[in-house]
Structure formats: structure tokens, C-alpha cells
Short mmCIF file of N, CA and C and ligand atoms in Angstrom, two decimals:
data_model
loop_
_atom_site.label_atom_id
_atom_site.label_comp_id
_atom_site.label_asym_id
_atom_site.label_seq_id
_atom_site.Cartn_x
_atom_site.Cartn_y
_atom_site.Cartn_z
N GLY A 1 17.52 0.68 124.15
CA GLY A 1 18.56 1.13 123.22
C GLY A 1 18.85 0.07 122.18
N SER A 2 19.58 0.46 121.17
CA SER A 2 19.91 -0.48 120.12
C SER A 2 21.29 -0.15 119.60
N SER A 3 21.96 -1.16 119.05
CA SER A 3 23.32 -0.95 118.59
C SER A 3 23.36 -0.71 117.09
N LYS A 4 22.21 -0.37 116.53
CA LYS A 4 22.20 -0.13 115.09
C LYS A 4 23.13 0.99 114.70
N LYS A 5 23.76 0.82 113.56
CA LYS A 5 24.59 1.89 113.03
C LYS A 5 23.69 2.93 112.38
N GLU A 6 24.23 4.13 112.25
CA GLU A 6 23.51 5.21 111.59
C GLU A 6 24.34 5.64 110.38
N ALA A 7 23.70 5.97 109.28
CA ALA A 7 24.46 6.46 108.14
C ALA A 7 23.65 7.48 107.37
N GLN A 8 24.35 8.47 106.89
CA GLN A 8 23.73 9.50 106.06
C GLN A 8 24.06 9.19 104.60
N VAL A 9 23.03 9.06 103.78
CA VAL A 9 23.23 8.73 102.37
C VAL A 9 22.64 9.83 101.49
N LEU A 10 23.39 10.18 100.47
CA LEU A 10 22.95 11.21 99.53
C LEU A 10 22.43 10.53 98.28
N CYS A 11 21.17 10.81 97.93
CA CYS A 11 20.56 10.20 96.76
C CYS A 11 20.51 11.23 95.63
N VAL A 12 21.26 10.95 94.56
CA VAL A 12 21.33 11.88 93.42
C VAL A 12 21.07 11.14 92.11
N GLY A 13 20.95 11.90 91.05
CA GLY A 13 20.63 11.35 89.74
C GLY A 13 19.76 12.37 89.02
N LEU A 14 19.63 12.23 87.73
CA LEU A 14 18.86 13.20 86.96
C LEU A 14 17.39 13.21 87.38
N ASP A 15 16.73 14.32 87.06
CA ASP A 15 15.29 14.43 87.29
C ASP A 15 14.57 13.31 86.54
N ASN A 16 13.53 12.82 87.17
CA ASN A 16 12.67 11.78 86.57
C ASN A 16 13.30 10.39 86.56
N SER A 17 14.47 10.22 87.19
CA SER A 17 15.10 8.89 87.19
C SER A 17 14.41 7.94 88.17
N GLY A 18 13.73 8.49 89.17
CA GLY A 18 12.99 7.64 90.10
C GLY A 18 13.48 7.68 91.54
N LYS A 19 14.28 8.68 91.89
CA LYS A 19 14.85 8.76 93.25
C LYS A 19 13.78 8.76 94.33
N SER A 20 12.80 9.66 94.20
CA SER A 20 11.78 9.78 95.25
C SER A 20 10.92 8.52 95.32
N THR A 21 10.67 7.89 94.18
CA THR A 21 9.87 6.67 94.16
C THR A 21 10.62 5.54 94.87
N ILE A 22 11.92 5.45 94.63
CA ILE A 22 12.74 4.44 95.30
C ILE A 22 12.73 4.64 96.81
N ILE A 23 12.96 5.89 97.22
CA ILE A 23 13.04 6.16 98.66
C ILE A 23 11.69 5.92 99.32
N ASN A 24 10.64 6.29 98.64
CA ASN A 24 9.30 6.05 99.18
C ASN A 24 9.03 4.56 99.41
N ARG A 25 9.54 3.73 98.52
CA ARG A 25 9.41 2.27 98.63
C ARG A 25 10.21 1.71 99.79
N LEU A 26 11.32 2.35 100.11
CA LEU A 26 12.20 1.85 101.16
C LEU A 26 11.72 2.23 102.55
N LYS A 27 10.85 3.24 102.60
CA LYS A 27 10.38 3.73 103.89
C LYS A 27 9.40 2.73 104.51
N PRO A 28 9.23 2.78 105.84
CA PRO A 28 8.23 1.93 106.47
C PRO A 28 6.83 2.25 105.93
N ASP A 29 5.97 1.23 105.90
CA ASP A 29 4.64 1.35 105.29
C ASP A 29 3.87 2.58 105.73
N GLU A 30 3.90 2.85 107.04
CA GLU A 30 3.03 3.92 107.56
C GLU A 30 3.45 5.31 107.10
N SER A 31 4.68 5.43 106.56
CA SER A 31 5.10 6.78 106.16
C SER A 31 5.23 6.96 104.65
N THR A 32 4.73 5.98 103.88
CA THR A 32 4.85 6.13 102.43
C THR A 32 3.87 7.17 101.90
N SER A 33 4.26 7.81 100.81
CA SER A 33 3.42 8.84 100.21
C SER A 33 2.63 8.25 99.05
N GLU A 34 1.42 8.74 98.88
CA GLU A 34 0.56 8.28 97.78
C GLU A 34 1.04 8.83 96.45
N ASP A 35 1.33 10.11 96.47
CA ASP A 35 1.71 10.76 95.22
C ASP A 35 3.13 11.28 95.34
N ILE A 36 3.94 10.90 94.38
CA ILE A 36 5.30 11.42 94.32
C ILE A 36 5.30 12.57 93.33
N VAL A 37 5.72 13.72 93.79
CA VAL A 37 5.84 14.86 92.88
C VAL A 37 7.31 15.20 92.73
N ALA A 38 7.65 15.93 91.67
CA ALA A 38 9.04 16.31 91.44
C ALA A 38 9.58 17.04 92.69
N THR A 39 10.78 16.66 93.08
CA THR A 39 11.38 17.22 94.29
C THR A 39 11.87 18.64 94.03
N VAL A 40 11.53 19.54 94.96
CA VAL A 40 12.01 20.91 94.89
C VAL A 40 13.14 21.03 95.91
N GLY A 41 14.34 21.31 95.44
CA GLY A 41 15.47 21.39 96.37
C GLY A 41 15.87 20.00 96.83
N PHE A 42 15.45 19.64 98.06
CA PHE A 42 15.69 18.28 98.53
C PHE A 42 14.72 17.95 99.65
N THR A 43 14.58 16.67 99.95
CA THR A 43 13.82 16.26 101.12
C THR A 43 14.65 15.25 101.90
N VAL A 44 14.37 15.17 103.19
CA VAL A 44 15.10 14.25 104.06
C VAL A 44 14.15 13.15 104.50
N GLU A 45 14.57 11.91 104.33
CA GLU A 45 13.73 10.76 104.69
C GLU A 45 14.56 9.77 105.49
N ARG A 46 13.87 8.79 106.08
CA ARG A 46 14.59 7.75 106.83
C ARG A 46 14.10 6.39 106.41
N PHE A 47 15.02 5.43 106.37
CA PHE A 47 14.63 4.03 106.20
C PHE A 47 15.68 3.18 106.90
N GLN A 48 15.37 1.91 107.12
CA GLN A 48 16.29 1.04 107.82
C GLN A 48 16.49 -0.27 107.08
N THR A 49 17.64 -0.87 107.32
CA THR A 49 17.85 -2.27 107.00
C THR A 49 18.04 -2.94 108.36
N PRO A 50 18.16 -4.28 108.42
CA PRO A 50 18.36 -4.89 109.73
C PRO A 50 19.58 -4.33 110.48
N GLY A 51 20.60 -3.86 109.76
CA GLY A 51 21.81 -3.41 110.44
C GLY A 51 22.01 -1.90 110.55
N VAL A 52 21.33 -1.13 109.73
CA VAL A 52 21.65 0.30 109.65
C VAL A 52 20.39 1.15 109.56
N ARG A 53 20.42 2.26 110.29
CA ARG A 53 19.39 3.30 110.13
C ARG A 53 19.94 4.36 109.19
N PHE A 54 19.28 4.51 108.06
CA PHE A 54 19.74 5.48 107.07
C PHE A 54 18.92 6.76 107.14
N THR A 55 19.63 7.87 107.06
CA THR A 55 18.98 9.17 106.80
C THR A 55 19.36 9.50 105.38
N VAL A 56 18.36 9.70 104.54
CA VAL A 56 18.66 9.91 103.12
C VAL A 56 18.25 11.30 102.68
N PHE A 57 19.16 11.98 102.03
CA PHE A 57 18.90 13.28 101.43
C PHE A 57 18.55 13.03 99.97
N ASP A 58 17.27 13.22 99.66
CA ASP A 58 16.75 13.01 98.30
C ASP A 58 16.87 14.33 97.57
N MET A 59 17.90 14.44 96.74
CA MET A 59 18.19 15.70 96.08
C MET A 59 17.40 15.80 94.78
N SER A 60 16.87 16.98 94.50
CA SER A 60 16.20 17.16 93.21
C SER A 60 17.21 16.99 92.08
N GLY A 61 16.76 16.31 91.01
CA GLY A 61 17.64 16.13 89.86
C GLY A 61 17.46 17.17 88.78
N GLN A 62 16.52 18.08 89.00
CA GLN A 62 16.28 19.10 87.98
C GLN A 62 17.51 20.00 87.85
N GLY A 63 17.80 20.36 86.60
CA GLY A 63 19.02 21.12 86.30
C GLY A 63 19.28 22.28 87.24
N ARG A 64 18.23 23.05 87.52
CA ARG A 64 18.46 24.27 88.32
C ARG A 64 18.75 23.96 89.78
N TYR A 65 18.55 22.72 90.23
CA TYR A 65 18.84 22.39 91.62
C TYR A 65 20.10 21.53 91.78
N ARG A 66 20.67 21.09 90.65
CA ARG A 66 21.79 20.16 90.77
C ARG A 66 23.00 20.76 91.48
N ASN A 67 23.11 22.12 91.42
CA ASN A 67 24.24 22.74 92.12
C ASN A 67 24.10 22.66 93.64
N LEU A 68 22.96 22.21 94.13
CA LEU A 68 22.80 22.00 95.58
C LEU A 68 23.53 20.75 96.05
N TRP A 69 23.67 19.77 95.14
CA TRP A 69 24.20 18.46 95.55
C TRP A 69 25.50 18.57 96.33
N GLU A 70 26.42 19.40 95.79
CA GLU A 70 27.78 19.40 96.33
C GLU A 70 27.85 19.87 97.78
N HIS A 71 26.86 20.64 98.22
CA HIS A 71 26.88 21.11 99.61
C HIS A 71 26.69 19.97 100.60
N TYR A 72 26.19 18.85 100.11
CA TYR A 72 25.90 17.71 100.99
C TYR A 72 26.93 16.60 100.86
N TYR A 73 27.92 16.77 99.99
CA TYR A 73 28.92 15.72 99.78
C TYR A 73 29.73 15.43 101.04
N LYS A 74 30.13 16.51 101.72
CA LYS A 74 31.03 16.38 102.86
C LYS A 74 30.49 15.43 103.93
N ASP A 75 29.21 15.54 104.21
CA ASP A 75 28.63 14.77 105.31
C ASP A 75 28.08 13.42 104.88
N ALA A 76 28.10 13.14 103.58
CA ALA A 76 27.53 11.88 103.11
C ALA A 76 28.49 10.72 103.41
N GLN A 77 27.94 9.64 103.96
CA GLN A 77 28.74 8.44 104.21
C GLN A 77 28.54 7.40 103.12
N ALA A 78 27.61 7.68 102.23
CA ALA A 78 27.34 6.80 101.09
C ALA A 78 26.60 7.61 100.04
N ILE A 79 26.72 7.17 98.79
CA ILE A 79 26.01 7.81 97.69
C ILE A 79 25.10 6.77 97.03
N MET A 80 23.89 7.20 96.73
CA MET A 80 22.97 6.40 95.93
C MET A 80 22.77 7.18 94.63
N PHE A 81 23.10 6.57 93.51
CA PHE A 81 23.02 7.28 92.23
C PHE A 81 22.00 6.56 91.37
N VAL A 82 20.93 7.25 91.01
CA VAL A 82 19.83 6.61 90.29
C VAL A 82 19.86 7.01 88.81
N ILE A 83 19.72 6.00 87.96
CA ILE A 83 19.74 6.19 86.51
C ILE A 83 18.43 5.69 85.94
N ASP A 84 17.87 6.46 85.01
CA ASP A 84 16.72 5.97 84.24
C ASP A 84 17.29 5.13 83.10
N SER A 85 17.24 3.82 83.27
CA SER A 85 17.89 2.94 82.29
C SER A 85 17.11 2.83 80.98
N SER A 86 15.91 3.45 80.95
CA SER A 86 15.11 3.39 79.72
C SER A 86 15.42 4.57 78.80
N ASP A 87 16.24 5.49 79.27
CA ASP A 87 16.50 6.71 78.52
C ASP A 87 18.00 6.80 78.18
N LYS A 88 18.36 6.10 77.11
CA LYS A 88 19.77 5.96 76.75
C LYS A 88 20.46 7.31 76.52
N MET A 89 19.73 8.25 75.89
CA MET A 89 20.31 9.57 75.63
C MET A 89 20.72 10.26 76.91
N ARG A 90 19.87 10.12 77.91
CA ARG A 90 20.14 10.84 79.16
C ARG A 90 21.16 10.14 80.05
N VAL A 91 21.46 8.89 79.75
CA VAL A 91 22.53 8.23 80.51
C VAL A 91 23.84 8.97 80.28
N VAL A 92 23.99 9.56 79.09
CA VAL A 92 25.19 10.35 78.78
C VAL A 92 25.26 11.59 79.68
N VAL A 93 24.11 12.23 79.88
CA VAL A 93 24.05 13.40 80.77
C VAL A 93 24.32 12.95 82.21
N ALA A 94 23.74 11.81 82.57
CA ALA A 94 23.96 11.28 83.93
C ALA A 94 25.45 11.03 84.16
N LYS A 95 26.14 10.56 83.11
CA LYS A 95 27.57 10.31 83.24
C LYS A 95 28.34 11.60 83.52
N GLU A 96 27.93 12.70 82.87
CA GLU A 96 28.60 13.98 83.13
C GLU A 96 28.42 14.39 84.59
N GLU A 97 27.22 14.19 85.11
CA GLU A 97 26.96 14.54 86.51
C GLU A 97 27.76 13.62 87.44
N LEU A 98 27.80 12.35 87.10
CA LEU A 98 28.56 11.38 87.92
C LEU A 98 30.04 11.73 87.94
N ASP A 99 30.58 12.05 86.77
CA ASP A 99 32.01 12.37 86.69
C ASP A 99 32.34 13.61 87.53
N MET A 100 31.44 14.60 87.51
CA MET A 100 31.67 15.80 88.33
C MET A 100 31.62 15.45 89.81
N LEU A 101 30.68 14.58 90.16
CA LEU A 101 30.57 14.15 91.56
C LEU A 101 31.85 13.43 92.00
N LEU A 102 32.28 12.48 91.19
CA LEU A 102 33.45 11.66 91.58
C LEU A 102 34.73 12.48 91.62
N ASP A 103 34.75 13.60 90.89
CA ASP A 103 35.94 14.44 90.82
C ASP A 103 35.90 15.58 91.84
N HIS A 104 34.81 15.68 92.58
CA HIS A 104 34.67 16.78 93.53
C HIS A 104 35.63 16.60 94.72
N PRO A 105 36.24 17.71 95.20
CA PRO A 105 37.19 17.60 96.31
C PRO A 105 36.63 16.89 97.55
N ASP A 106 35.33 17.03 97.80
CA ASP A 106 34.75 16.39 98.99
C ASP A 106 34.39 14.92 98.76
N ILE A 107 34.60 14.43 97.56
CA ILE A 107 34.28 13.03 97.24
C ILE A 107 35.51 12.28 96.77
N ARG A 108 36.30 12.94 95.94
CA ARG A 108 37.40 12.30 95.20
C ARG A 108 38.30 11.43 96.07
N VAL A 109 38.72 11.97 97.21
CA VAL A 109 39.72 11.27 98.03
C VAL A 109 39.08 10.33 99.05
N ARG A 110 37.75 10.30 99.10
CA ARG A 110 37.10 9.52 100.16
C ARG A 110 36.69 8.14 99.64
N THR A 111 36.72 7.17 100.55
CA THR A 111 36.43 5.78 100.16
C THR A 111 34.97 5.41 100.44
N ILE A 112 34.05 6.34 100.22
CA ILE A 112 32.65 6.03 100.51
C ILE A 112 32.04 5.13 99.43
N PRO A 113 31.13 4.25 99.81
CA PRO A 113 30.49 3.36 98.83
C PRO A 113 29.49 4.09 97.95
N VAL A 114 29.39 3.63 96.70
CA VAL A 114 28.44 4.22 95.75
C VAL A 114 27.54 3.11 95.21
N LEU A 115 26.26 3.25 95.47
CA LEU A 115 25.27 2.29 94.97
C LEU A 115 24.54 2.90 93.78
N PHE A 116 24.53 2.18 92.67
CA PHE A 116 23.81 2.64 91.48
C PHE A 116 22.54 1.82 91.31
N PHE A 117 21.45 2.48 91.02
CA PHE A 117 20.24 1.78 90.60
C PHE A 117 20.03 2.06 89.12
N ALA A 118 20.06 1.01 88.30
CA ALA A 118 19.66 1.11 86.89
C ALA A 118 18.14 0.92 86.92
N ASN A 119 17.44 2.04 87.18
CA ASN A 119 16.01 1.98 87.48
C ASN A 119 15.16 1.93 86.21
N LYS A 120 13.91 1.61 86.38
CA LYS A 120 12.91 1.46 85.30
C LYS A 120 13.25 0.26 84.41
N MET A 121 13.75 -0.79 85.04
CA MET A 121 14.08 -2.02 84.32
C MET A 121 12.86 -2.67 83.67
N ASP A 122 11.66 -2.25 84.11
CA ASP A 122 10.42 -2.84 83.57
C ASP A 122 10.10 -2.33 82.17
N LEU A 123 10.70 -1.21 81.77
CA LEU A 123 10.34 -0.67 80.45
C LEU A 123 11.07 -1.43 79.35
N ARG A 124 10.40 -1.63 78.24
CA ARG A 124 10.86 -2.52 77.20
C ARG A 124 12.23 -2.13 76.65
N GLU A 125 12.45 -0.81 76.54
CA GLU A 125 13.68 -0.33 75.91
C GLU A 125 14.83 -0.17 76.90
N SER A 126 14.63 -0.60 78.15
CA SER A 126 15.64 -0.30 79.16
C SER A 126 16.93 -1.09 78.96
N LEU A 127 18.04 -0.45 79.32
CA LEU A 127 19.36 -1.06 79.24
C LEU A 127 19.55 -1.98 80.46
N THR A 128 20.36 -2.99 80.31
CA THR A 128 20.68 -3.85 81.46
C THR A 128 21.65 -3.11 82.38
N SER A 129 21.83 -3.63 83.58
CA SER A 129 22.77 -3.00 84.51
C SER A 129 24.19 -3.05 83.95
N VAL A 130 24.51 -4.11 83.20
CA VAL A 130 25.85 -4.21 82.59
C VAL A 130 26.03 -3.13 81.52
N GLN A 131 25.00 -2.94 80.70
CA GLN A 131 25.07 -1.88 79.67
C GLN A 131 25.20 -0.50 80.33
N CYS A 132 24.45 -0.27 81.39
CA CYS A 132 24.56 1.02 82.10
C CYS A 132 25.96 1.20 82.67
N SER A 133 26.50 0.16 83.27
CA SER A 133 27.82 0.33 83.89
C SER A 133 28.89 0.57 82.84
N ARG A 134 28.71 0.00 81.63
CA ARG A 134 29.65 0.29 80.53
C ARG A 134 29.54 1.74 80.09
N LEU A 135 28.29 2.23 79.89
CA LEU A 135 28.10 3.61 79.45
C LEU A 135 28.63 4.61 80.48
N LEU A 136 28.48 4.26 81.74
CA LEU A 136 28.93 5.16 82.81
C LEU A 136 30.41 4.95 83.13
N GLU A 137 31.02 3.95 82.52
CA GLU A 137 32.44 3.61 82.73
C GLU A 137 32.75 3.40 84.21
N LEU A 138 31.92 2.61 84.84
CA LEU A 138 32.09 2.40 86.28
C LEU A 138 33.37 1.67 86.62
N GLU A 139 33.88 0.90 85.66
CA GLU A 139 35.13 0.16 85.94
C GLU A 139 36.30 1.12 86.20
N LYS A 140 36.13 2.40 85.83
CA LYS A 140 37.20 3.38 86.07
C LYS A 140 37.22 3.91 87.50
N ILE A 141 36.21 3.58 88.27
CA ILE A 141 36.18 4.05 89.67
C ILE A 141 37.19 3.23 90.46
N LYS A 142 38.19 3.92 91.00
CA LYS A 142 39.29 3.18 91.62
C LYS A 142 39.24 3.07 93.14
N ASN A 143 38.95 4.18 93.82
CA ASN A 143 39.13 4.14 95.27
C ASN A 143 37.83 3.99 96.05
N LYS A 144 36.80 3.49 95.38
CA LYS A 144 35.51 3.33 96.06
C LYS A 144 34.89 1.99 95.72
N GLN A 145 34.21 1.43 96.70
CA GLN A 145 33.39 0.26 96.42
C GLN A 145 32.14 0.76 95.70
N TRP A 146 31.73 0.06 94.66
CA TRP A 146 30.48 0.43 94.00
C TRP A 146 29.73 -0.85 93.62
N HIS A 147 28.45 -0.67 93.38
CA HIS A 147 27.59 -1.80 93.06
C HIS A 147 26.43 -1.25 92.24
N ILE A 148 26.01 -2.01 91.23
CA ILE A 148 24.87 -1.55 90.43
C ILE A 148 23.79 -2.63 90.44
N CYS A 149 22.56 -2.21 90.65
CA CYS A 149 21.41 -3.11 90.66
C CYS A 149 20.39 -2.61 89.66
N ALA A 150 19.86 -3.48 88.86
CA ALA A 150 18.68 -3.13 88.07
C ALA A 150 17.51 -3.05 89.05
N SER A 151 16.64 -2.06 88.85
CA SER A 151 15.52 -1.91 89.79
C SER A 151 14.24 -1.48 89.08
N ASN A 152 13.17 -1.81 89.74
CA ASN A 152 11.85 -1.33 89.35
C ASN A 152 11.23 -0.74 90.61
N ALA A 153 11.26 0.58 90.68
CA ALA A 153 10.80 1.24 91.91
C ALA A 153 9.29 1.12 92.09
N LEU A 154 8.58 0.79 91.02
CA LEU A 154 7.12 0.67 91.11
C LEU A 154 6.74 -0.60 91.87
N THR A 155 7.53 -1.66 91.70
CA THR A 155 7.25 -2.92 92.40
C THR A 155 8.21 -3.15 93.57
N GLY A 156 9.33 -2.46 93.56
CA GLY A 156 10.34 -2.66 94.61
C GLY A 156 11.43 -3.65 94.21
N GLU A 157 11.28 -4.27 93.07
CA GLU A 157 12.27 -5.26 92.61
C GLU A 157 13.67 -4.64 92.55
N GLY A 158 14.63 -5.32 93.12
CA GLY A 158 16.02 -4.88 93.08
C GLY A 158 16.43 -3.93 94.20
N LEU A 159 15.45 -3.32 94.85
CA LEU A 159 15.81 -2.28 95.83
C LEU A 159 16.47 -2.86 97.08
N HIS A 160 15.92 -3.98 97.57
CA HIS A 160 16.47 -4.52 98.81
C HIS A 160 17.86 -5.10 98.62
N GLU A 161 18.09 -5.70 97.45
CA GLU A 161 19.45 -6.18 97.15
C GLU A 161 20.43 -5.01 97.24
N GLY A 162 20.03 -3.88 96.66
CA GLY A 162 20.89 -2.69 96.65
C GLY A 162 21.16 -2.16 98.05
N VAL A 163 20.11 -1.94 98.82
CA VAL A 163 20.33 -1.33 100.14
C VAL A 163 20.99 -2.31 101.11
N GLN A 164 20.81 -3.61 100.87
CA GLN A 164 21.52 -4.59 101.70
C GLN A 164 23.03 -4.49 101.43
N TRP A 165 23.38 -4.38 100.15
CA TRP A 165 24.79 -4.19 99.80
C TRP A 165 25.32 -2.93 100.48
N LEU A 166 24.52 -1.84 100.41
CA LEU A 166 24.96 -0.57 100.99
C LEU A 166 25.17 -0.71 102.50
N SER A 167 24.24 -1.36 103.18
CA SER A 167 24.40 -1.47 104.63
C SER A 167 25.59 -2.35 104.99
N ASP A 168 25.93 -3.32 104.12
CA ASP A 168 27.12 -4.15 104.37
C ASP A 168 28.41 -3.33 104.25
N GLN A 169 28.34 -2.20 103.54
CA GLN A 169 29.55 -1.37 103.36
C GLN A 169 29.75 -0.38 104.51
N ILE A 170 28.71 -0.18 105.33
CA ILE A 170 28.79 0.82 106.40
C ILE A 170 29.54 0.21 107.59
N LYS A 171 30.61 0.88 107.98
CA LYS A 171 31.44 0.34 109.07
C LYS A 171 31.01 0.90 110.41
P1 GTP B 1 13.15 14.63 90.57
O1 GTP B 1 12.47 14.85 91.90
O2 GTP B 1 12.64 15.53 89.50
O3 GTP B 1 14.64 14.66 90.67
O4 GTP B 1 12.73 13.14 90.06
P2 GTP B 1 12.95 11.71 90.75
O5 GTP B 1 14.25 11.14 90.34
O6 GTP B 1 12.70 11.80 92.24
O7 GTP B 1 11.83 10.83 90.04
P3 GTP B 1 10.41 10.35 90.62
O8 GTP B 1 10.61 9.40 91.75
O9 GTP B 1 9.60 11.56 90.85
O10 GTP B 1 9.88 9.48 89.39
C1 GTP B 1 9.67 10.05 88.10
C2 GTP B 1 8.63 9.24 87.35
O11 GTP B 1 9.13 7.95 87.03
C3 GTP B 1 7.34 8.99 88.13
O12 GTP B 1 6.26 9.10 87.23
C4 GTP B 1 7.49 7.56 88.63
O13 GTP B 1 6.26 6.91 88.82
C5 GTP B 1 8.26 6.94 87.47
N1 GTP B 1 9.07 5.77 87.90
C6 GTP B 1 9.94 5.71 88.94
N2 GTP B 1 10.54 4.51 89.01
C7 GTP B 1 10.05 3.77 87.98
C8 GTP B 1 10.29 2.43 87.50
O14 GTP B 1 11.10 1.64 88.05
N3 GTP B 1 9.60 2.05 86.39
C9 GTP B 1 8.72 2.86 85.75
N4 GTP B 1 8.10 2.38 84.67
N5 GTP B 1 8.47 4.12 86.17
C10 GTP B 1 9.12 4.58 87.26
#
């Protein structure tokens, strides 16, 4: 047996932001996928940090599936929100989705941690994590711990810092 904690995390963000690529990187080597295709609906994956076993719901970011997200809010103990930091125009759309999430009855009153990945930091035009947090107005989040990491899901840079922070928030 082991005394590891278990946590369910909901991974959301617009289509093409890199959610599935991030989760694939976090999984143990033997279960990684060669080809990441656009997520239909959602998929369930698992990964661990030294302290926590995470079950992650990788939600499709495509417009027609975004209404699925809210059905999983109630059971989520943490949120992972992925942003394509190279696409400044779409950060505005991401903010609309984030604001709806934070205002949802199953999220609003809860003190669950929110981890942001400012992903695709490797692209030349990408915004810094500070610029992303300004555009998303993260300083307005009052009743939740949040953290933003710049990441490159292709190399894994930034991912472990993020999930380590997340596992430190799990009680
Ligand atoms: P949906 O399933 O449609 O919601 O998309 P998603 O958020 O799961 O995105 P996905 O992981 O499928 O990645 C979309 C594309 O971005 C793929 O071509 C990835 O290879 C690419 N990508 C993901 N992360 C990075 C990154 O950090 N840098 C760069 N340059 N490309 C990335």
C-alpha cells in the first residue's frame, strides 16, 4: 500500500492550446502516445508526482464541446487551464472561457487551486507568463490559489514546476 494522495484535475483551455500534448508529457514513459490528435469530447489519463496520483480529465477545447466542461466542475479538486501564449487574439477568447468557469456555481465558491500553463513559450511571438496573467486579469481571482508557468509541451520545459506546485496545493 501507499499513502499517496489522489486528486482529480480538470484540464481545460481552447482547442489547439496544447492540453493533450502536456498531459501526454506528464504520463509515464510506457503510456505516452506517438500522435496527439484533437480531442473529441474528453479523455481520462493518469500521472503522478512524488506526492499525488492525479486523474486528469482532458477536455476538448473545440467550441462545440466546451459545454461539456461544466459537468465535470463539481468533482474537480484542481483546474489546469492551458493557454496558447503565441496566439494573442485567442487569449481574449480564453479569458471569456476562464471568466465563465470562475463564475460557475460549482466553481465560484470553492477554494480549489488553478494552475495556468502559458504554453508554446518556444514560439517567437509568444507572450510571457506575466503578459498572459495581465491579459487574463488573474490578479482578480480572490478565493483561489493560482499559479502560472510558461511551458513548452514539446520539450516538457515548465511542466514539472507547474504540477509540483499543483501537488503542493492538494491537501
Ligand atoms: P484540443 O484537443 O483540440 O482541445 O487541443 P489541445 O489543447 O489538446 O492541443 P494539442 O495537445 O492537440 O496540441 C495542438 C498542437 O499544438 C499540436 O500540433 C501540438 O504539437 C502543438 N503544441 C502543443 N504544445 C506546444 C508547444 O509548447 N510548443 C509548440 N510549438 N507547439 C505545441
